[in-house]
Amino acid sequence: MYLSPLSPYMTVRGAISSTLLGATALAGPYAVISPAQAQDVTIPEIVVTAMRSPTRVSEAGSAITVFDGEEFQRRGETTLGQVFQGEPGMMVTNTGGVGTATSVFLRGAASGQTLVMIDGVPANDPSQTGGAFPYEVLSLDNIERVEVLRGPQSALYGSDAMGGVINVISKNPPKRPGLSFYSEGGSYGTIRSGATLGGTFGALGISAGGSVFHTDGFNRTTGGKEDDATDHFTGFVRFKGDVSDRVSIEGALRGEYLNSRYDSSGFSGLIEDGVKSSTRFLSGYVRTRVKSFDDRWTHSITAFGNQTLRKYHDFSFTTGGLVDTDYAGRRYGAEYQGDVKLGRYGTFIYGAGAEQDSVETTGTSGIDKTLDRYHLFVLHQFSIGPRLHLSAGVRYDDFEQSGSATTYRATAAFDLFETDTKLRASVGTGARAPSAYQLFDPVYGNSSLEMEHSFGVDGGFDQYFLDRRAKLSVTGFYNRYKDLIEYYDPDGWLGPIPGTYGNVARAETSGVEVSGSFEVVPRALTLAASYTYLHTEDLATGQALLRRPRHSGMASVIYTGIDDLSLEGRVVYVGERLDYVGSSVATVDDFARVDLFANYKVNDTFELTGRIENLFDKHYHVVEGYETAGFSVYGGARVKF
């Protein structure tokens, strides 16, 4: 048996925020977020992820999308999967709604080939088969924004970033002491509530809070007979302060607990009762910055750690009954980064770091291993005149078990001020080390595995029209993958010789990403849309990659013509794609889902939210064999003191 490259089985939207906030690329140092909001809010035109340091969007040649936390709140979205639906170059899948295994494919790359960071530190789970991040465990509480960087980024962030980077950035403590609270309820017995308390006291700002979420859920699996509930708890603390004029310190601690029921199949068919999973996620960091030489040289030292603990109470083919299986993945590390401002010669960034990953599992696939990794990197960002902005970077990674890799990345952005146009392009390579499971599983592992590699290039433009009331962004991309790690078993699952993992697969992905917006009536009516054409191919079989639709997109209409009221209607479309249907691969039907959102700001203290999901009660499958929610209504309130 052979699984296609980048297969999801390697691992056991802000439409307005992306379109208009991302559109600040040509808007100078500051830009208005969006007419979709009830009032104008100006924000710095700054991103962090694209250059490892605060950088103007207008100087970034990379394909980057910024999702604003205020949009999460306005729509009532609770997970990254909801935020990313229909966005350029992104496909989200889950196995039966909130609380189930969620994957995000950037430009067709496998979920484990995208690095997820929280406040700039890596958070992927080393105990996952393919090293993916468990998106289902992260709530959106206390999130300021999310930056998504598409294409190979190993030269910036190392292994796991060969498909792209998702950086989740927490809110800073508020300047004035205050308390905020929200509560929401709705269909499927859903209720969620949360609170945040914080403020700045002298030179130190601190905030803390938490949330609870429960849903009775629906039956997750086709053919099942009972609802599958989910409970989710979140807690967080964040601080930031100045020790002196030149020294600052910041840090955060975040904990998540997710408990979900699901359906499992054994020898006798579908098992409904007693099957469940739980995930505990804990992440924290401390970062110190020191400025010298009149702030021209900045030193940053970051120490971080996170762990993901998963437990499954599920059917075992070995015992013929329900058993507990535990997975523990831990990452600890430290990194130094230096930023040197060279005046007209740009900014030179360099650094080094070390990380230790440990994996411990129970059951027939028991693993207890620790792996060390080290890295060095340099990046130079500079401009030639006011129009051309360039960057080039190289990184060296050394992995204890898998050898070393040197990756590179270069970007260019060119401004045509006369026509309000920005041209951009990037090229880079990626490398991903095999996971501990792929290396050391006692049955299927292969300790001789080498690293996966990728090459990617993209180019596009951002164009404004009608005095900036309209914008169009277009990006074309191509990625080539080789030495991909896949499970292969010539004898099949029931053959006498067990299969194993090997560097046996190659794949290509290419496509076009389009997004646009048009303010039809100033400060009253806005149209926004995005579309992705994605071609994927397993170069060994000629078959498209599983769960990657060729066509996908989103369109929305936003009305803000009444003070403090925002209304939005949105349709998300996912085209036909291949998936496992029973024991074979077949085509899964396309679908379109319509959602409605409403937000009313009563005053500076009180705000009402509401949404309807799946307005026309469409029955569809994101992953074949797993059900999705029908017509759903939710309403809530937010209070700030």
XYZ file of C-alpha atoms in Angstrom:
641
model
C 0.000 0.000 0.000
C 1.317 3.462 -0.908
C -0.055 6.817 0.260
C 0.229 9.798 -2.043
C 2.777 12.539 -1.288
C 1.744 15.210 1.220
C -1.159 12.946 2.234
C -3.253 14.022 5.252
C -2.651 10.522 6.551
C 0.950 11.443 7.217
C -0.387 12.786 10.494
C -2.430 10.409 12.976
C -11.029 34.704 7.053
C -11.263 37.196 7.695
C -12.087 38.308 4.140
C -11.900 41.937 5.062
C -8.948 41.594 7.386
C -6.938 39.749 4.744
C -8.029 41.824 1.780
C -7.976 45.316 3.225
C -5.567 44.972 6.109
C -3.192 43.177 3.765
C -3.873 45.943 1.284
C -1.914 48.385 3.417
C 1.034 47.377 1.270
C 0.929 50.694 -0.591
C -0.734 52.851 1.983
C 2.291 54.329 3.695
C 3.218 53.937 7.340
C -0.376 53.845 8.541
C -3.616 52.620 6.997
C -7.292 52.291 7.824
C -8.255 48.695 8.588
C -11.567 48.313 6.838
C -14.904 49.955 6.143
C -16.434 46.750 7.500
C -15.784 48.032 10.980
C -18.157 50.467 12.608
C -15.530 53.142 13.041
C -12.136 53.966 11.565
C -9.223 52.379 13.360
C -5.667 53.153 12.289
C -2.932 50.584 12.815
C 0.765 50.432 12.012
C 1.465 48.881 8.617
C 3.847 46.402 10.233
C 4.344 42.645 10.072
C 6.856 40.557 11.987
C 6.866 37.106 10.418
C 8.020 37.975 6.896
C 11.460 39.226 7.996
C 11.843 37.994 11.617
C 11.689 41.658 12.639
C 9.084 44.465 12.464
C 8.795 45.300 8.766
C 6.444 47.398 6.672
C 4.150 45.323 4.502
C 5.110 47.549 1.577
C 8.700 46.315 1.814
C 7.863 42.600 1.956
C 8.176 40.605 -1.248
C 6.604 37.531 0.333
C 3.006 36.384 -0.005
C 1.684 37.215 3.461
C -1.846 37.506 4.801
C -2.708 39.260 8.069
C -5.868 38.316 9.986
C -6.955 40.928 12.503
C -8.176 39.834 15.938
C -10.952 42.422 15.906
C -12.452 40.545 12.960
C -12.396 37.260 14.934
C -14.384 38.985 17.648
C -16.829 40.646 15.282
C -17.723 37.357 13.611
C -17.671 35.224 16.747
C -15.128 32.819 15.234
C -13.534 30.484 17.780
C -10.870 28.480 15.893
C -8.135 29.091 13.342
C -9.910 26.663 11.044
C -12.918 28.985 10.897
C -10.707 32.012 10.240
C -8.812 30.374 7.360
C -11.812 29.022 5.428
C -11.821 30.212 1.820
C -8.660 32.306 2.182
C -6.074 32.405 -0.632
C -3.882 29.316 -0.777
C -5.462 27.694 2.298
C -7.542 24.534 2.703
C -8.896 23.480 6.106
C -10.210 20.015 6.991
C -11.514 18.450 10.185
C -12.994 15.090 11.059
C -16.411 16.095 12.356
C -16.591 19.698 13.559
C -15.210 21.572 16.568
C -12.772 19.612 18.715
C -11.705 17.072 16.086
C -8.408 16.606 14.265
C -7.865 19.670 12.070
C -5.392 20.096 9.215
C -4.397 23.232 7.305
C -2.836 22.821 3.853
C -0.859 25.853 2.593
C -0.626 25.713 -1.210
C -1.149 21.963 -1.019
C 1.641 21.257 1.490
C 0.890 18.726 4.217
C -0.186 20.078 7.580
C 3.075 18.961 9.200
C 5.060 20.914 6.610
C 3.729 24.230 7.918
C 5.317 25.682 11.040
C 2.916 27.144 13.594
C 4.382 29.641 16.031
C 2.843 31.346 19.043
C 4.442 34.745 19.597
C 7.364 33.757 17.415
C 8.262 30.414 19.033
C 7.624 26.996 17.395
C 4.620 25.036 18.635
C 4.274 21.999 16.333
C 3.735 18.697 18.152
C 6.767 16.374 17.778
C 4.651 13.385 18.869
C 2.384 13.680 15.804
C 3.174 11.233 12.999
C 4.096 14.086 10.654
C 4.898 16.691 13.317
C 1.813 18.848 12.687
C 0.357 21.424 15.052
C -2.968 20.407 16.692
C -5.043 23.345 15.404
C -8.156 22.057 17.165
C -6.678 22.744 20.623
C -5.972 26.477 20.164
C -8.712 28.981 20.980
C -8.722 32.569 19.697
C -8.845 34.154 23.147
C -6.397 37.045 23.608
C -5.124 36.873 20.008
C -4.129 40.200 18.446
C -3.580 38.931 14.908
C -2.380 35.968 12.861
C 0.252 36.326 10.135
C 0.363 33.637 7.433
C 3.474 33.430 5.269
C 3.018 31.138 2.261
C 5.779 29.240 0.456
C 9.088 27.674 1.652
C 10.392 29.537 4.710
C 13.031 27.176 6.129
C 15.711 29.844 5.566
C 13.875 31.940 8.154
C 12.427 29.357 10.529
C 13.977 25.973 9.808
C 12.382 22.549 9.728
C 8.570 22.325 9.567
C 8.468 25.603 7.568
C 8.970 24.097 4.108
C 5.333 24.821 3.198
C 4.895 28.093 5.085
C 4.532 29.716 8.506
C 1.530 30.631 10.653
C 2.432 33.020 13.488
C -0.228 33.543 16.174
C 0.471 36.804 18.013
C -1.011 37.497 21.450
C -2.491 40.813 22.550
C -0.284 43.131 24.541
C -1.563 44.121 27.992
C -3.842 47.175 27.774
C -2.452 50.560 28.729
C -5.351 51.297 31.068
C -6.534 48.781 33.697
C -9.752 47.089 32.689
C -11.918 43.988 32.614
C -13.629 42.456 29.595
C -16.133 39.618 29.524
C -18.034 37.763 26.829
C -20.646 35.024 26.698
C -22.333 33.268 23.792
C -24.798 30.439 23.300
C -26.609 28.695 20.502
C -27.299 25.550 18.528
C -26.190 22.060 19.557
C -26.243 23.072 23.222
C -23.250 25.370 22.658
C -22.123 27.848 25.288
C -18.848 29.691 25.711
C -17.729 32.398 28.110
C -14.466 34.146 28.851
C -12.901 37.056 30.703
C -9.660 39.076 30.602
C -8.265 41.359 33.300
C -5.227 43.529 32.785
C -3.523 46.881 32.660
C -0.208 48.732 32.728
C 1.222 49.726 36.088
C 4.250 51.923 35.773
C 6.703 50.215 33.437
C 4.994 46.812 33.561
C 1.910 45.677 31.692
C 0.192 42.431 32.588
C -2.993 40.654 31.547
C -4.592 37.333 32.443
C -7.777 35.526 31.569
C -9.480 32.372 30.498
C -12.497 30.841 28.821
C -14.748 27.790 28.846
C -16.518 26.193 25.884
C -19.037 23.347 25.693
C -21.120 21.893 22.926
C -23.320 18.810 22.931
C -22.294 18.478 19.304
C -23.731 16.267 16.605
C -22.913 12.800 15.379
C -19.466 13.122 13.824
C -19.381 9.964 11.725
C -21.664 8.940 8.876
C -23.814 6.083 10.128
C -23.394 6.925 13.816
C -26.283 7.252 16.232
C -25.319 9.622 19.056
C -24.102 13.193 19.527
C -20.413 13.729 20.254
C -19.697 16.468 22.798
C -16.672 18.755 23.155
C -15.344 20.707 26.147
C -12.542 23.249 25.870
C -10.811 25.308 28.583
C -8.240 28.088 28.057
C -6.072 30.084 30.439
C -3.366 32.674 29.704
C -1.027 35.214 31.302
C 1.032 37.793 29.413
C 3.409 40.510 30.603
C 5.537 43.169 28.944
C 7.643 45.904 30.453
C 10.727 48.099 30.333
C 13.569 47.401 32.737
C 15.332 50.554 31.552
C 15.484 52.800 28.499
C 17.445 50.127 26.653
C 16.246 46.858 28.180
C 12.771 45.365 27.877
C 11.302 42.014 28.787
C 8.154 40.181 27.803
C 6.673 36.735 28.195
C 3.535 34.655 28.159
C 2.110 31.385 29.398
C -0.859 29.742 27.681
C -2.678 26.543 28.538
C -5.425 24.698 26.640
C -7.427 21.601 27.535
C -9.657 19.902 24.960
C -11.886 16.895 25.633
C -13.852 15.423 22.711
C -15.948 12.377 22.019
C -15.886 10.766 18.609
C -16.831 7.548 16.822
C -14.492 4.637 16.230
C -14.795 1.390 14.322
C -13.658 -2.053 15.456
C -14.151 -5.608 14.286
C -17.865 -5.494 15.110
C -18.546 -2.204 13.345
C -19.178 1.287 14.708
C -18.438 1.871 18.386
C -20.382 4.779 19.868
C -20.035 4.687 23.642
C -16.952 5.571 25.668
C -14.678 6.584 22.779
C -12.984 9.915 23.488
C -9.774 11.908 23.287
C -8.190 14.662 25.339
C -5.396 17.112 24.517
C -3.471 19.289 26.946
C -1.350 22.046 25.433
C 0.976 24.320 27.411
C 3.240 26.945 25.853
C 5.385 29.682 27.339
C 8.308 31.960 26.591
C 10.425 34.790 28.007
C 12.130 37.271 25.682
C 14.629 39.982 26.612
C 15.634 42.786 24.242
C 18.658 45.013 24.710
C 19.308 48.077 22.512
C 22.740 49.605 22.029
C 24.584 52.141 19.867
C 21.669 54.592 19.814
C 19.173 51.787 19.114
C 21.011 50.756 15.950
C 21.884 47.315 17.344
C 19.231 45.211 19.079
C 19.902 41.926 20.865
C 17.027 39.514 21.553
C 17.274 36.373 23.664
C 14.264 34.046 23.796
C 13.793 30.967 25.961
C 10.717 28.876 25.307
C 9.023 25.576 26.020
C 5.796 23.836 25.120
C 4.233 20.440 25.457
C 1.308 18.621 23.890
C -0.161 15.691 25.818
C -2.728 13.572 23.951
C -4.745 10.670 25.317
C -7.075 8.408 23.315
C -9.583 6.000 24.852
C -10.255 3.972 21.747
C -10.617 0.520 20.229
C -7.499 -1.652 20.024
C -7.130 -4.354 17.391
C -4.565 -5.988 19.669
C -6.818 -6.424 22.719
C -10.186 -6.317 20.955
C -11.459 -3.697 23.435
C -11.134 -0.063 24.509
C -7.698 0.956 25.807
C -5.849 4.167 26.669
C -2.973 5.343 24.472
C -0.850 8.345 25.448
C 1.344 10.649 23.354
C 3.630 13.301 24.871
C 5.515 15.774 22.690
C 7.752 18.436 24.233
C 9.885 21.228 22.730
C 12.391 23.324 24.676
C 14.822 25.800 23.237
C 16.607 29.128 23.233
C 17.557 31.541 20.462
C 19.639 34.678 20.109
C 18.885 37.209 17.367
C 20.746 40.385 16.524
C 19.297 43.211 14.410
C 21.754 45.776 13.065
C 20.402 48.919 11.370
C 22.799 49.976 8.631
C 21.095 53.176 7.543
C 20.776 53.352 3.772
C 22.261 49.833 3.582
C 19.205 48.332 5.263
C 19.003 45.920 8.194
C 21.216 42.918 8.846
C 19.724 40.142 10.994
C 21.674 37.180 12.330
C 21.218 34.581 15.023
C 21.679 31.112 16.433
C 19.655 28.712 18.507
C 19.270 25.257 19.980
C 16.214 23.106 20.551
C 15.448 19.761 22.124
C 12.409 17.723 21.082
C 11.248 14.767 23.129
C 8.599 12.179 22.337
C 7.087 9.590 24.649
C 4.253 7.278 23.645
C 2.584 4.183 25.084
C 0.969 1.114 23.524
C 2.312 -1.089 20.740
C 4.095 1.912 19.206
C 5.953 2.849 22.369
C 8.632 5.508 21.815
C 10.837 7.336 24.314
C 13.312 9.490 22.410
C 14.956 12.896 22.624
C 16.377 14.719 19.595
C 18.617 17.807 19.542
C 18.810 20.419 16.787
C 20.936 23.535 16.260
C 20.774 26.386 13.764
C 22.503 29.505 12.443
C 20.949 32.128 10.168
C 21.633 35.453 8.471
C 19.225 37.769 6.648
C 19.868 41.089 4.910
C 16.992 43.423 4.048
C 17.697 46.611 2.099
C 16.229 49.082 -0.388
C 17.603 50.574 -3.583
C 15.973 53.958 -3.821
C 12.363 54.464 -2.723
C 10.936 51.809 -5.060
C 12.925 48.565 -4.846
C 13.040 46.515 -1.630
C 15.150 43.338 -1.478
C 16.011 40.641 1.024
C 18.223 37.546 1.035
C 18.776 34.977 3.748
C 20.567 31.686 4.435
C 20.122 29.207 7.279
C 22.062 26.147 8.426
C 20.281 23.476 10.477
C 21.895 20.463 12.112
C 19.712 17.575 13.307
C 20.997 14.896 15.650
C 19.506 11.969 13.725
C 18.940 13.264 10.188
C 22.031 15.246 9.237
C 22.150 18.882 8.177
C 20.523 21.202 5.660
C 21.321 24.616 4.212
C 18.364 26.593 2.865
C 18.046 29.998 1.232
C 15.386 32.602 0.546
C 15.243 35.855 -1.475
C 12.447 38.383 -2.011
C 11.847 41.527 -4.041
C 9.152 44.211 -3.969
C 8.897 47.071 -6.462
C 6.557 50.073 -6.161
C 5.042 51.805 -9.170
C 3.717 54.885 -7.413
C 2.379 56.395 -10.634
C -0.145 53.570 -11.103
C -0.602 52.580 -7.428
C 0.911 49.167 -8.115
C 3.188 46.903 -6.140
C 5.079 44.030 -7.803
C 6.498 41.266 -5.595
C 8.315 37.955 -5.910
C 10.091 35.399 -3.747
C 12.130 32.233 -4.172
C 13.284 29.792 -1.532
C 14.059 26.260 -0.455
C 12.736 24.176 2.404
C 13.869 21.171 4.426
C 11.986 19.123 6.995
C 13.501 16.545 9.327
C 11.591 13.260 9.840
C 9.483 13.007 12.963
C 10.412 10.807 15.916
C 7.512 8.502 15.072
C 8.733 8.043 11.502
C 12.258 7.380 12.773
C 11.718 5.238 15.838
C 8.333 3.519 15.788
C 9.234 -0.107 16.684
C 7.043 -1.548 13.906
C 6.963 1.007 11.090
C 9.896 3.338 11.829
C 13.046 3.783 9.775
C 16.060 5.280 11.541
C 17.809 5.841 8.182
C 15.291 8.404 6.928
C 16.681 11.554 5.330
C 15.161 15.016 5.283
C 12.390 16.113 2.938
C 13.223 19.004 0.581
C 11.279 21.597 -1.352
C 11.806 24.455 -3.784
C 9.267 27.209 -4.287
C 8.829 30.398 -6.265
C 5.995 32.906 -6.467
C 5.262 36.282 -7.991
C 2.370 38.689 -8.144
C 1.039 42.190 -7.813
C -1.263 44.393 -5.716
C -3.215 46.986 -7.683
C -5.488 49.784 -6.426
C -8.310 51.385 -8.406
C -10.875 54.182 -8.040
C -8.989 56.281 -5.498
C -8.209 53.166 -3.461
C -11.835 52.113 -3.126
C -10.929 48.880 -4.912
C -7.982 46.527 -4.793
C -6.923 43.412 -6.682
C -4.134 41.042 -5.588
C -2.904 38.196 -7.780
C -0.153 35.675 -6.980
C 1.129 32.749 -9.026
C 3.192 30.016 -7.356
C 5.056 26.773 -7.999
C 6.452 24.272 -5.452
C 8.431 21.094 -6.004
C 8.876 18.462 -3.272
C 11.318 15.563 -3.221
C 12.449 12.882 -0.760
C 9.005 13.024 0.829
C 8.504 10.576 3.669
C 5.628 8.166 3.127
C 4.450 4.881 4.526
C 4.655 2.169 1.892
C 3.677 -1.484 2.187
C 4.007 -3.651 -0.936
C 2.122 -6.541 0.712
C -0.835 -4.386 1.843
C -2.104 -3.892 5.388
C -2.633 -7.630 5.978
C 0.552 -8.826 4.278
C 3.126 -10.951 6.130
C 5.813 -8.235 6.077
C 5.037 -4.910 7.838
C 5.480 -1.746 5.827
C 7.775 1.095 6.782
C 8.465 4.778 6.172
C 10.821 5.826 3.413
C 11.929 8.821 1.314
C 9.959 7.492 -1.631
C 7.653 10.272 -2.806
C 7.836 13.349 -5.033
C 5.155 15.941 -5.730
C 4.454 19.282 -7.371
C 1.934 21.995 -6.568
C 1.186 25.123 -8.563
C -1.618 27.606 -8.852
C -2.980 31.120 -8.669
C -4.296 33.054 -5.650
C -6.634 35.984 -6.235
C -8.230 38.338 -3.722
C -10.031 41.622 -4.122
C -12.310 44.158 -2.500
C -14.512 47.007 -3.691
C -16.029 49.713 -1.513
C -19.220 50.148 -3.529
C -20.690 52.790 -1.211
C -18.090 54.577 0.924
C -18.358 53.565 4.578
C -21.558 51.624 3.853
C -21.240 48.701 1.434
C -18.165 46.613 0.598
C -17.722 43.524 -1.563
C -14.793 41.153 -0.990
C -13.787 37.875 -2.596
C -10.928 35.409 -2.915
C -10.227 32.468 -5.201
C -7.533 29.786 -5.354
C -6.713 27.567 -8.297
C -4.532 24.694 -7.073
C -2.964 21.967 -9.199
C -1.320 19.120 -7.287
C 0.344 15.982 -8.586
C 1.905 12.881 -7.096
C 4.815 12.501 -9.527
C 4.925 8.729 -8.980
C 1.266 8.044 -9.786
C 0.162 11.152 -11.673
C -2.757 11.459 -9.260
C -3.890 14.648 -7.532
C -3.119 14.892 -3.820
C -5.877 13.945 -1.405
C -8.179 16.594 0.069
C -6.738 19.406 -2.059
C -9.529 20.925 -4.199
C -8.565 22.431 -7.536
C -10.994 25.322 -7.010
C -11.880 27.052 -3.735
C -12.807 30.515 -2.581
C -15.022 32.905 -0.689
C -17.212 35.928 -1.371
C -18.797 38.316 1.110
C -20.982 41.405 1.275
C -20.478 43.758 4.244
C -22.916 46.506 5.203
C -21.878 49.259 7.650
C -24.271 52.032 6.618
C -25.785 52.364 10.112
C -23.578 53.680 12.876
C -22.135 50.952 15.105
C -23.850 48.171 13.125
C -22.017 45.673 10.925
C -23.741 42.997 8.819
C -22.022 40.434 6.627
C -23.150 37.635 4.356
C -20.540 35.154 3.204
C -20.385 32.115 0.968
C -17.477 29.654 1.150
C -16.913 27.319 -1.787
C -14.797 24.140 -1.862
C -14.508 22.272 -5.152
C -14.301 18.587 -5.937
C -11.301 16.750 -4.499
C -10.003 13.226 -4.007
C -10.402 11.407 -0.691
C -10.655 7.890 0.646
C -14.183 6.585 0.139
C -14.257 3.229 1.858
C -11.077 1.379 0.879
C -10.459 3.227 -2.380
C -9.800 6.750 -3.612
C -12.737 8.573 -5.212
C -13.978 12.075 -5.956
C -15.854 13.932 -3.204
C -18.555 16.427 -4.259
C -18.023 20.171 -4.092
C -20.081 22.351 -1.751
C -20.974 25.950 -0.989
C -21.995 27.115 2.493
C -23.615 30.447 3.365
C -23.052 32.186 6.726
C -24.394 35.451 8.166
C -22.752 37.673 10.794
C -24.045 40.641 12.778
C -22.364 42.941 15.273
C -23.873 45.925 17.086
C -21.918 48.208 19.379
C -24.460 49.573 21.842
C -21.890 51.834 23.520
C -18.235 51.795 24.543
C -19.048 49.183 27.186
C -21.582 46.832 25.622
C -21.539 44.962 22.294
C -23.895 42.367 20.795
C -22.910 39.650 18.322
C -24.843 37.083 16.342
C -24.306 34.666 13.493
C -26.055 32.016 11.446
C -23.922 29.226 10.056
C -24.977 27.055 7.125
C -28.013 29.235 6.393
C -29.554 26.825 3.874
C -28.855 23.692 5.959
C -26.516 22.275 3.313
C -25.485 18.645 3.876
C -21.854 18.261 2.839
C -18.604 16.559 3.790
C -15.272 18.288 4.283
C -13.647 14.888 4.850
C -15.505 11.907 3.420
C -17.197 9.837 6.115
C -17.398 12.670 8.645
C -20.443 14.863 9.198
C -20.711 18.649 9.444
C -23.036 21.010 11.305
C -26.387 21.925 9.791
C -28.318 25.187 10.186
C -26.991 26.826 13.374
C -27.754 30.052 15.235
C -25.544 31.721 17.860
C -25.810 34.961 19.831
C -23.766 36.639 22.509
C -22.578 39.809 24.206
C -19.276 41.447 25.122
C -18.759 43.820 28.018
C -15.717 46.024 28.687
C -15.037 48.002 31.842
